[in-house]
Every structure is written in C-alpha cells, then in structure tokens.
XYZ file of C-alpha atoms in Angstrom:
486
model
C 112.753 129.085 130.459
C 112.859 125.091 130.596
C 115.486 122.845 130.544
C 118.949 123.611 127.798
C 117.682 121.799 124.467
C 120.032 121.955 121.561
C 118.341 121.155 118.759
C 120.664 120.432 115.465
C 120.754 122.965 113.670
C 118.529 122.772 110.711
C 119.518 123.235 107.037
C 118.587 126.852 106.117
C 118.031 126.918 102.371
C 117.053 131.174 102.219
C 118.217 134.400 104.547
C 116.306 137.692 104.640
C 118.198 139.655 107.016
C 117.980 138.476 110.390
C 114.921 135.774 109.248
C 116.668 132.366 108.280
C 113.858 129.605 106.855
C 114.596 126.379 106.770
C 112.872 124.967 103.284
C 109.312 123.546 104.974
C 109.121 126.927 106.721
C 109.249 128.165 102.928
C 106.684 125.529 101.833
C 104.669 125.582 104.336
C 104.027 129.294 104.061
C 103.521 129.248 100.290
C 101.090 126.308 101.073
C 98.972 129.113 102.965
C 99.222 131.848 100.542
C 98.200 129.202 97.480
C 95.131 128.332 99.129
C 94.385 132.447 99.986
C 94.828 133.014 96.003
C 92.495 129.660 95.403
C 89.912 131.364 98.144
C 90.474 134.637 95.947
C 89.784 133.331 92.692
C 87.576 129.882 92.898
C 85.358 130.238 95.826
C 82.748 132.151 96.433
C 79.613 132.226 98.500
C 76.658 130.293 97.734
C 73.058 131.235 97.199
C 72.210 130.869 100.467
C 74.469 132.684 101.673
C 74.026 135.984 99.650
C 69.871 136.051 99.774
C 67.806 136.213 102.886
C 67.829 133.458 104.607
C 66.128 131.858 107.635
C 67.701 133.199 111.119
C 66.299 130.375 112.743
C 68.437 127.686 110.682
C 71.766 129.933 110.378
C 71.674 129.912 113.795
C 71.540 125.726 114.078
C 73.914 125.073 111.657
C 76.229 127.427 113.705
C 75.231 125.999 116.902
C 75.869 122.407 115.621
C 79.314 123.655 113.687
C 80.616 125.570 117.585
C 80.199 121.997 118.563
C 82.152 120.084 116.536
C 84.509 122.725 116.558
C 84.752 122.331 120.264
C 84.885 119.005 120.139
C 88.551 119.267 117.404
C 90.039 122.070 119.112
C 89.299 121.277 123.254
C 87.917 117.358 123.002
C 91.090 116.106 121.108
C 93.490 118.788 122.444
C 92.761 117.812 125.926
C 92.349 113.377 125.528
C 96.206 113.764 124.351
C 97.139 115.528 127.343
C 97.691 112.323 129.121
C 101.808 112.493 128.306
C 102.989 114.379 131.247
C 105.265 115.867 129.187
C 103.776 116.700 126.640
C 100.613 118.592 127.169
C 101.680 121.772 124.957
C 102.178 119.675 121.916
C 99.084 117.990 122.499
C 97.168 121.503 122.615
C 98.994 123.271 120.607
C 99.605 120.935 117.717
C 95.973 119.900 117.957
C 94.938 123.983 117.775
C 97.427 124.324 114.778
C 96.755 121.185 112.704
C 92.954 121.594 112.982
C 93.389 125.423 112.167
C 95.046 124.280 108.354
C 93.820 120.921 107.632
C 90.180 123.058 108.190
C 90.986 126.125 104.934
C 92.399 122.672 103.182
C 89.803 120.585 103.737
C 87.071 122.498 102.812
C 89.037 122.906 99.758
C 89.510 119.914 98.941
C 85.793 118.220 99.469
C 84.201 121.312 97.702
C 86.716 120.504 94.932
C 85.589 116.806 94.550
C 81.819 117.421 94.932
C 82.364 120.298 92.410
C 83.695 117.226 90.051
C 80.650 115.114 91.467
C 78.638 117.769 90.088
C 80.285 118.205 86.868
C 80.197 114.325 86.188
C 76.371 114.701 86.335
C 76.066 117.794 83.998
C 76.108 120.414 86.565
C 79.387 122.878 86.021
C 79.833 125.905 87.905
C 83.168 128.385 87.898
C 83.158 128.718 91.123
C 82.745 126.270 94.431
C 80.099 127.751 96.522
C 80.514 127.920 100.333
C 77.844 128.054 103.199
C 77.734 126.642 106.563
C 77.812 123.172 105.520
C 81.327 123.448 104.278
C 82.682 124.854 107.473
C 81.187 121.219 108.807
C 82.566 119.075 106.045
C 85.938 120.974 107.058
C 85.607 119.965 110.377
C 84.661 116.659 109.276
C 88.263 116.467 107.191
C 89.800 117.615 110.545
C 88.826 114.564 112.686
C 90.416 111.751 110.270
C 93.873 113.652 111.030
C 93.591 114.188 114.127
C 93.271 110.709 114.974
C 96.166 109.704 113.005
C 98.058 112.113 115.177
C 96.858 109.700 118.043
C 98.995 106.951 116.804
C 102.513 109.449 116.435
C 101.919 111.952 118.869
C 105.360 112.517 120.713
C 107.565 110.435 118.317
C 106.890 113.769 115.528
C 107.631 117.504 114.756
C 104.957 119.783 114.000
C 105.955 120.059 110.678
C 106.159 116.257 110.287
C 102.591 116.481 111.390
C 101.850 119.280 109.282
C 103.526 117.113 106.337
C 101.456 114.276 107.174
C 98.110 115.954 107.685
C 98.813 117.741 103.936
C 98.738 114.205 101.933
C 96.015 113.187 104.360
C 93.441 115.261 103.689
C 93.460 114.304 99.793
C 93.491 110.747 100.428
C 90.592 111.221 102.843
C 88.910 113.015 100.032
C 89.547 110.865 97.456
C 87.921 108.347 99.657
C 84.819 110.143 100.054
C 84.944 110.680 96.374
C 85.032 107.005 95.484
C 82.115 105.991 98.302
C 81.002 108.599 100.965
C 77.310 109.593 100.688
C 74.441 110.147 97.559
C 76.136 110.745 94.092
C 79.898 109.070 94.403
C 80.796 105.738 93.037
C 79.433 103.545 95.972
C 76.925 105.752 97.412
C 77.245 104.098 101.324
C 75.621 104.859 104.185
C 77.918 106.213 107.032
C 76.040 109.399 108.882
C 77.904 109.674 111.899
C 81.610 108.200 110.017
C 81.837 105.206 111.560
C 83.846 103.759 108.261
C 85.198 107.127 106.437
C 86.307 109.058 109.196
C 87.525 106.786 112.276
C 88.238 103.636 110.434
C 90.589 105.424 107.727
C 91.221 107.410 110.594
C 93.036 104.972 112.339
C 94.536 103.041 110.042
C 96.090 105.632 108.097
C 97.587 106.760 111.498
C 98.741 103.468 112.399
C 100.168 102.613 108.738
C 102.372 106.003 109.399
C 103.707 104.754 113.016
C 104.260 101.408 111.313
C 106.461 102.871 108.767
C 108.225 105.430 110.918
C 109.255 102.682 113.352
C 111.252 100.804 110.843
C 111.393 97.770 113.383
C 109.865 95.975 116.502
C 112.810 97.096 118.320
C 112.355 100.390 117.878
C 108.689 100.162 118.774
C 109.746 98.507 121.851
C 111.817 101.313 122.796
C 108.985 104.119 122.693
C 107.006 102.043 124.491
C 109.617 101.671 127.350
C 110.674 105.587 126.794
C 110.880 106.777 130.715
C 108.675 109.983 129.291
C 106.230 108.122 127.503
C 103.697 108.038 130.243
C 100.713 109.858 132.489
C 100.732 112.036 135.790
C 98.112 112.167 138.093
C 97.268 116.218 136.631
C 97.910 114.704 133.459
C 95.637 112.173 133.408
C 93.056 114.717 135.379
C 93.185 116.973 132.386
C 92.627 113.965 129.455
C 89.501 112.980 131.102
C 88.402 116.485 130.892
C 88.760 115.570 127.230
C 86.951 112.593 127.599
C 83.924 114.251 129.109
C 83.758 117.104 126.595
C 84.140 114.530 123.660
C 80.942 112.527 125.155
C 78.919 115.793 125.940
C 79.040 116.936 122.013
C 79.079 113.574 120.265
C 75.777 113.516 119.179
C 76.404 116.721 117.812
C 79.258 115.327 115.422
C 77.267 112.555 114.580
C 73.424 114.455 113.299
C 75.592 117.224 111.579
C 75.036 116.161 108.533
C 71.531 114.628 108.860
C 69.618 117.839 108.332
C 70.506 117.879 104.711
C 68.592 114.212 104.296
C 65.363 113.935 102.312
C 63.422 113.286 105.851
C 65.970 115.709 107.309
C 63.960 116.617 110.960
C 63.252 113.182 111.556
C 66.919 111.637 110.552
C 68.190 113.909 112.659
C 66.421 113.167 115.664
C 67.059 108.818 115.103
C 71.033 110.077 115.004
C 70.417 112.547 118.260
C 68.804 109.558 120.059
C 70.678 106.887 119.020
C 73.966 108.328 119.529
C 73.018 109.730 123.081
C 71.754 105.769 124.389
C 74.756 104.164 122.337
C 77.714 106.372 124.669
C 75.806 105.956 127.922
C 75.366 102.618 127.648
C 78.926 101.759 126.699
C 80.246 104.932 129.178
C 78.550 102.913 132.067
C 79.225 99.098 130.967
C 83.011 100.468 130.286
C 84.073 101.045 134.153
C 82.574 97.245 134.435
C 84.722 95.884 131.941
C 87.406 97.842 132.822
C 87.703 96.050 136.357
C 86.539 92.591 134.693
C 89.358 92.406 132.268
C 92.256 94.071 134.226
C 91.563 91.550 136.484
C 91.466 88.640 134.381
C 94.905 90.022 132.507
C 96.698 90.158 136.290
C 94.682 87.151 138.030
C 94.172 89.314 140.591
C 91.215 88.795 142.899
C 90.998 92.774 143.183
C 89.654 94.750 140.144
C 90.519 98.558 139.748
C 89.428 100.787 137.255
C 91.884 101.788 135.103
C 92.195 105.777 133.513
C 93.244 104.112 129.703
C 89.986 102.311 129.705
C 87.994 105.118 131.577
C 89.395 108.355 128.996
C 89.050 106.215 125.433
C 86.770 103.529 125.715
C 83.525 105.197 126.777
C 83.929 106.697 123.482
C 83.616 103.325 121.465
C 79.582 103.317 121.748
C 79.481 106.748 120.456
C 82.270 105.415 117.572
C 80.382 101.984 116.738
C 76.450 103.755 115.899
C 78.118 105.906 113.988
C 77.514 104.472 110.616
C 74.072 103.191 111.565
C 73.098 106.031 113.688
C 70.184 107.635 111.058
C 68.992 104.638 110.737
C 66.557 102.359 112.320
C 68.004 100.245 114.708
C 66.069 101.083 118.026
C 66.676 102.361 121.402
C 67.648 98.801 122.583
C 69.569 98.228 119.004
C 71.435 101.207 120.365
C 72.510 100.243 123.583
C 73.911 96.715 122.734
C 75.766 98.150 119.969
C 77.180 101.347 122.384
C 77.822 98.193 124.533
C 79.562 95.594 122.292
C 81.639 98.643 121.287
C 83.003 99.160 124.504
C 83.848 95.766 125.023
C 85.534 95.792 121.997
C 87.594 98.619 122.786
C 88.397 97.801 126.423
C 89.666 94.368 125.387
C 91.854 95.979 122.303
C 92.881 97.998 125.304
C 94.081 95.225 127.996
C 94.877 92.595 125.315
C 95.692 93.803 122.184
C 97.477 96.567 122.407
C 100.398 95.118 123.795
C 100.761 92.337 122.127
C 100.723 94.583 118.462
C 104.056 96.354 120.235
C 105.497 93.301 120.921
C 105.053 90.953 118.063
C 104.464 93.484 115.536
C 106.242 96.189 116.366
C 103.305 98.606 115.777
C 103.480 101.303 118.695
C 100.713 103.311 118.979
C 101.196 106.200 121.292
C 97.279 106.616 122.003
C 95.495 103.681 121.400
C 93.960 104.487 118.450
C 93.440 101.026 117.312
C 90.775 100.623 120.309
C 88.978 103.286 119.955
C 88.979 104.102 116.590
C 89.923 101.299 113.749
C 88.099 97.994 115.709
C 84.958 100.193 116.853
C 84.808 101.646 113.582
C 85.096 98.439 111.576
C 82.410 96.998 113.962
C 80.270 99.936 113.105
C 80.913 99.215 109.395
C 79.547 95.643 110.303
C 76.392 97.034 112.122
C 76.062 99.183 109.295
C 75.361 96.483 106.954
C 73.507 94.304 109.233
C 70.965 97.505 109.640
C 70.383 98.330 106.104
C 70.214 94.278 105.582
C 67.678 94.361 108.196
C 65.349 97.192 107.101
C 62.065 96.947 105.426
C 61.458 99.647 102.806
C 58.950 101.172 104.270
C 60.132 101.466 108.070
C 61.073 105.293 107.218
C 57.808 106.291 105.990
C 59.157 107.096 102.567
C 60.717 104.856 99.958
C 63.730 102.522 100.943
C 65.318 104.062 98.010
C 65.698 107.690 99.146
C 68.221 106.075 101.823
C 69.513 103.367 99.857
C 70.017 104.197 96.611
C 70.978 100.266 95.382
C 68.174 99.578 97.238
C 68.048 95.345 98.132
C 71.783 95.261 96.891
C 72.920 97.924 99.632
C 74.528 95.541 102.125
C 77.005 94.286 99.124
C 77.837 98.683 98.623
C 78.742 98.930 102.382
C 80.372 96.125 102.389
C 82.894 97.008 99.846
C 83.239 100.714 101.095
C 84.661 99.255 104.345
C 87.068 96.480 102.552
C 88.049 99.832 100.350
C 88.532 102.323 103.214
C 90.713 99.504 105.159
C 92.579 99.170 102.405
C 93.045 102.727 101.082
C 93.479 103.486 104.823
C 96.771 101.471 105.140
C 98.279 101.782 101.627
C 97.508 105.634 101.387
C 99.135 106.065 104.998
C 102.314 103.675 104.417
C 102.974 105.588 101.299
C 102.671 109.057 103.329
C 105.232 107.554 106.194
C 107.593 106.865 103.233
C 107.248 110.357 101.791
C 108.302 111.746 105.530
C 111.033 109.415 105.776
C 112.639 110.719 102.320
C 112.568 114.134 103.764
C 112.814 114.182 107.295
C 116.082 115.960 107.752
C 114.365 118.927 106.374
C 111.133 118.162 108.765
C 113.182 118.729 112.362
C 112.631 115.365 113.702
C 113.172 114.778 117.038
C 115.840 113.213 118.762
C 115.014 109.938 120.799
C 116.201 111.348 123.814
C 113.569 114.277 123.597
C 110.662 111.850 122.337
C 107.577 112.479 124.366
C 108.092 116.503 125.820
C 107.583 119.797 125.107
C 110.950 121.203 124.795
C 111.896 120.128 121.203
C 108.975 122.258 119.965
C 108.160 124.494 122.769
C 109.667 126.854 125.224
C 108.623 125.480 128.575
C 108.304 127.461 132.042
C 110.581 126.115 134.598
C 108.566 124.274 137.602
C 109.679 121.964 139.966
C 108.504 118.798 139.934
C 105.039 118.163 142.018
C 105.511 116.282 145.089
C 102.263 114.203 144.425
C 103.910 113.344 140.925
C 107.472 112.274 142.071
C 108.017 108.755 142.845
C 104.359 108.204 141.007
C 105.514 107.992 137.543
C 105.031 104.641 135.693
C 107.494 102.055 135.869
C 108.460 101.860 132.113
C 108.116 98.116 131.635
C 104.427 98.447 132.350
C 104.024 100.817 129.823
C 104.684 97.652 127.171
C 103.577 94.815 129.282
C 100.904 96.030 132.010
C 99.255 99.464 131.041
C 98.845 100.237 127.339
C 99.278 103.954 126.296
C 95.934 106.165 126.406
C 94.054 107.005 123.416
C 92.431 110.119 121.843
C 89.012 110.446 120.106
C-alpha cells in the first residue's frame, strides 16, 4: 500500500447494502447499459459482414485496425508516462477512456452518417457495422485522448470520463458539418490533420483554460514540485514515442482503402507519411540543440527529452491532411520538416510564455504537437489541392475534390470552423465540469500530478538515481516546458 490519502468523502446519493455510489458512479454505469440496449436494438451487422467475404481483405482491415489500436492503448498510454508520478493514471486512464469513448464513438459517427444517408434518400432501421467502424471508433478515440494531454494530472477519471462524453458528439458533429464525401463541406483531411489533432488540441486546451480560472493558478501547476519527469519516467515516454512513429502510417492510410483509386491512395499516404516523420524525427534532435541553445545563450547545445518524445511526431501530424495526395517525396520531407520546427519552437518558446501571460497550462504540450502542426497541415492542405492539376491522379480531379477549382475556399473554411468549434465546444464542456465537480471527485492541489488520488500504489523507496535528480520547479515554467503526448 502507498502513502495515507484521505480523500473527502464523496456525496453518496444511493446504498445497496454494503455498495455506496456516488451519483456519476450511477450515471456512468447507466451510460454503459444505454448504449448495450442501443447495440441491442439499432445496430446490426452489415452486408459484408454476414456474406462471404474476402479473407485476404478481413485480414488487412484487422491488421491496419491492431495498429491503431496499439497506437491508442500503448502509443498514448506510454508518451504520458513522463509524470513520475503519475504513470498509472497515464496507462490506466488512457486504457479506460479509449475502452468507452471506442462503443460511443462508433455510435455516434454511424449515427450521423446514418443521417448523411437519410438526407440523400437512403434510410435504413438499422446502422450497419463492419470493420470500418471499429476504425472510425478508433478514429473518435484519438481527438480525446489528446485533450487529455492538456489536463492530465490536474483531473479525476470521471472528470475525464465527463469530458470525453460531450467530446465525442462535438467531434462528430464536426465531421458531420465537413469531414469527408457527402457532409456539408466535403474537405479533404485523410490522415486528420484538421478534424482530429487540430480540434484535438484545442478542445483540450479550451478545457485547461477554463478549469484554471486564472494565470495564477496556471502558474502554480506549472511550479507543482510533482509536476515533472524521472530518468525511468522519461525512459518509458519515449517508448511511447517510438511506438507512435512505428504505426503512424498506419493511422494515417486507414481510411484510404475505401477511396475511388483506393490501392493507389493508399500507397501516396503509406509513403508520404513514412518520409514526412523521418525527416522531421532526424531534423528534430538538430533543432532541438539549435534552439535550446539560442533560448539559454549557451555555447553548448544538448538535446532535450520534451523535444525528442513529442516533436518527431509533428512531420507525421503536419502530412496528415495532405498525405493521399500528391505532394511528392521531397513535398514530404520539407513539410515533415517545417513541422518539426514548428513544434520544437512552440516547445522552447511558446509554451512558456502561454503559462505565463495567458495563464493557459498545458500539462503535455499539446499545443506543439498537435494544434500548430495540425493547423499547418490544414495550410498544406490547401496549398496541395490549390496546386493540383486535374489530371495528376489519373482519374478526374473531381472524384477527390468534389467542388473541384473552388476546393481550396472548402478547406479553408473547415479549418477556420474546426478552430472555432474546437475552442467554443471545449470551453462550454470545462463549464459543464465546473457546475458539477463536487460530484466528479476532483482532486485536491496537494495530490495534483500522482497516482494515489485514483490509484492504490505499491510502496517503493525512492531510486537512488532519481533522488536529488528531480527538476527544480521553476524550470518547469521558465526553462523546460512540460512533455507532450501524441
């Protein structure tokens, strides 16, 4: 057993003999047992499911699904492990927020292209499953797991759980009003450059905004003695790193087998993505040493593990909405490169100074590697289908664009829209938890940052090699920005 933790005791609203639930035990529960009856009585499989079908693709899709899955439960689990004390929340709350947000997700986008379908004269009783959905679940689970990013530490599970709830359906409604062929705006964003880590990352940050209240307060986490990295710690969120790298391209050509040139799209996404992250990996640890050093005017330049875990990630970030697309091997590179840059510098120069004139703490660093790579890939986005020539694919330009010459203005306004949704969906969800956090077990300030408000902890004594190497707390606001997750 860990260290005595009294947590206040929480309003219980309902006994059942020796079971007391407090009232979001009670919700949350029924929130599971709606969406089994919904399973029960509104989903079923779909056609391609229930006939024979090809062995050969089943066995892709799954392939390319076990990735992204790996990439949710291990890739994100382990980037946030980097709090020292806080690795089990990272983990676990990872492994149980991606477990829901998943069965809800999938709800929730079948729901909305059911209603896509229906606005076009198609209506079915039922939405149909296959192994797409399990990917567009996935695909809901990476939006909240970013967010998490910007409040892991400072929240319960079930304030998570709360958030990640309201989050899916804004993310949905989102894709409803411009994510792919058939909704209102019909842009182009394969690998989610704009719909997943740009309202990613702002929703997250409009939530840590919110819960802060003030610059003082954001101050404060960012000097908290507990908010900061080990040497194992840091060890174990660069496994996350590499994991996240190795099944990128994965994430990003999920979803381009079901285009009209579907082989082919497929392969631009697998190549592009692949030269975009190594270029920006590699030119990362260069600008990692190039900016520390010009931040400390200090002749010596050392690599530093915030830069090294999140921003050889940007490159793989940035081609995201562009990534189908033909932008070419070198087009690749310089935008996995300029994405980096981006990132490191948000890293090194902005993040601080958003804690300290803003008061926006952000516990990972999800600005950097998420919200400024993915607005830059909304911007390469439009540049590329600006750029192409209708016949570059080898099949009419409108098959990919469906405004065809007016294209650029669409993705244009599907970034301004998911920016702004972003931020005004996710301050309205950080005022919802505020109203009832009493019932959501916050955590007290004193036990921000650690394991034993949710978790029961073994008791260890502290490593050698970690005493006396813990960061001095005013670097953690001035010198060394908090790390970042996927």
């Amino acid at each position: 057993m860990g260290k005595a933790y009294q947590r206040p005791p929480p309003p219980i609203v309902l006994r059942l003999g020796p079971l007391a639930f407090e009232l979001f035990d009670i919700l949350f529960l029924l929130w599971q047992a709606v969406m089994v009856v919904l399973y029960c009585t509104k989903v079923t499989y779909s056609q391609d499911v229930t006939s024979l079908a090809d062995e050969r693709g089943v066995a892709n899709e799954y392939i390319t699904y076990t990735g992204i899955a790996f990439m949710m439960y291990i890739g994100f689990g382990y980037l946030m492990t980097f709090l020292r004390r806080n690795g089990f929340a990272a983990v676990g709350m990872t492994f149980m927020v991606s477990a829901v947000v998943m069965e809800w997700g999938i709800l929730v986008q079948t729901f909305l292209e059911h209603m896509l379908e229906a606005a076009h004269g198609e209506v079915e009783p039922y939405l149909h499953l296959n192994l797409r959905s399990l990917i567009l679940g996935m695909f809901m689970v990476a939006p909240v797991l970013i967010s998490f990013g910007a409040i892991i530490g400072k929240v319960s599970s079930y304030e998570l759980m709360f958030v990640a709830f309201f989050e899916v359906i804004f993310v949905g409604i989102n894709n409803y009003i411009a994510n792919g062929r058939g909704t209102l705006l019909e842009a182009v964003d394969m690998g989610g450059s704009v719909f997943i880590h740009l309202f990613g990352a702002y929703f997250g940050l409009a939530v840590s905004y919110v819960l802060c209240h003030n610059r003082e307060k954001a101050k404060a986490y960012a000097r908290h003695s507990k908010n900061g990295s080990s040497y194992n710690s840091d060890l174990f969120s660069l496994l996350g790193t590499i994991a996240l790298f190795i099944y990128w391209p994965s994430f990003n050509s999920a979803l381009a087998k079901y285009n009209v040139d579907s082989g082919f799209s497929q392969s631009r996404v697998i190549i592009n993505t692949s030269l975009a992250q190594s270029a920006g990996a590699f030119t990362t640890f260069i600008f990692s040493k190039l900016l520390r050093r010009a931040k400390h005017g200090s002749a010596r330049g050392l690599y530093d593990l915030v830069d090294i875990q999140n921003a050889t990630l940007a490159g793989a970030v940035s081609i995201g909405c562009a990534s189908d697309l033909v932008v070419g091997p070198g087009g690749a590179m310089a935008v996995g490169i300029t994405g980096a840059l981006i990132s490191t510098a948000g890293f090194v120069f902005l993040q601080p100074f958003l804690v300290n004139r803003l008061g926006l703490h952000d516990t990972c660093g999800i600005h950097n590697l998420h919200g400024l790579p993915g607005l830059f890939g909304g911007i390469v986005g439009i540049i590329a289908v600006a750029a192409s020539r209708n016949d570059v694919y080898g099949t009419p330009g409108e098959i990919f664009y469906p405004h065809g010459a007016n294209q650029p203005v669409y993705q244009l306004a599907s970034v301004a829209i998911t920016l702004a949704f972003a931020i005004i969906s996710g301050a309205f969800t950080g005022l919802l938890v505020l109203a009832v956090r009493k019932h959501l077990n916050p955590i007290p300030d004193e036990y921000l940052f650690e394991d034993i408000a949710e978790f029961e902890t073994p008791e260890e004594e502290e490593d050698s090699q970690n005493s006396g190497k813990e960061k001095h707390v005013e670097s953690l606001l001035v010198e060394r920005p908090s790390k970042e997750i996927v």
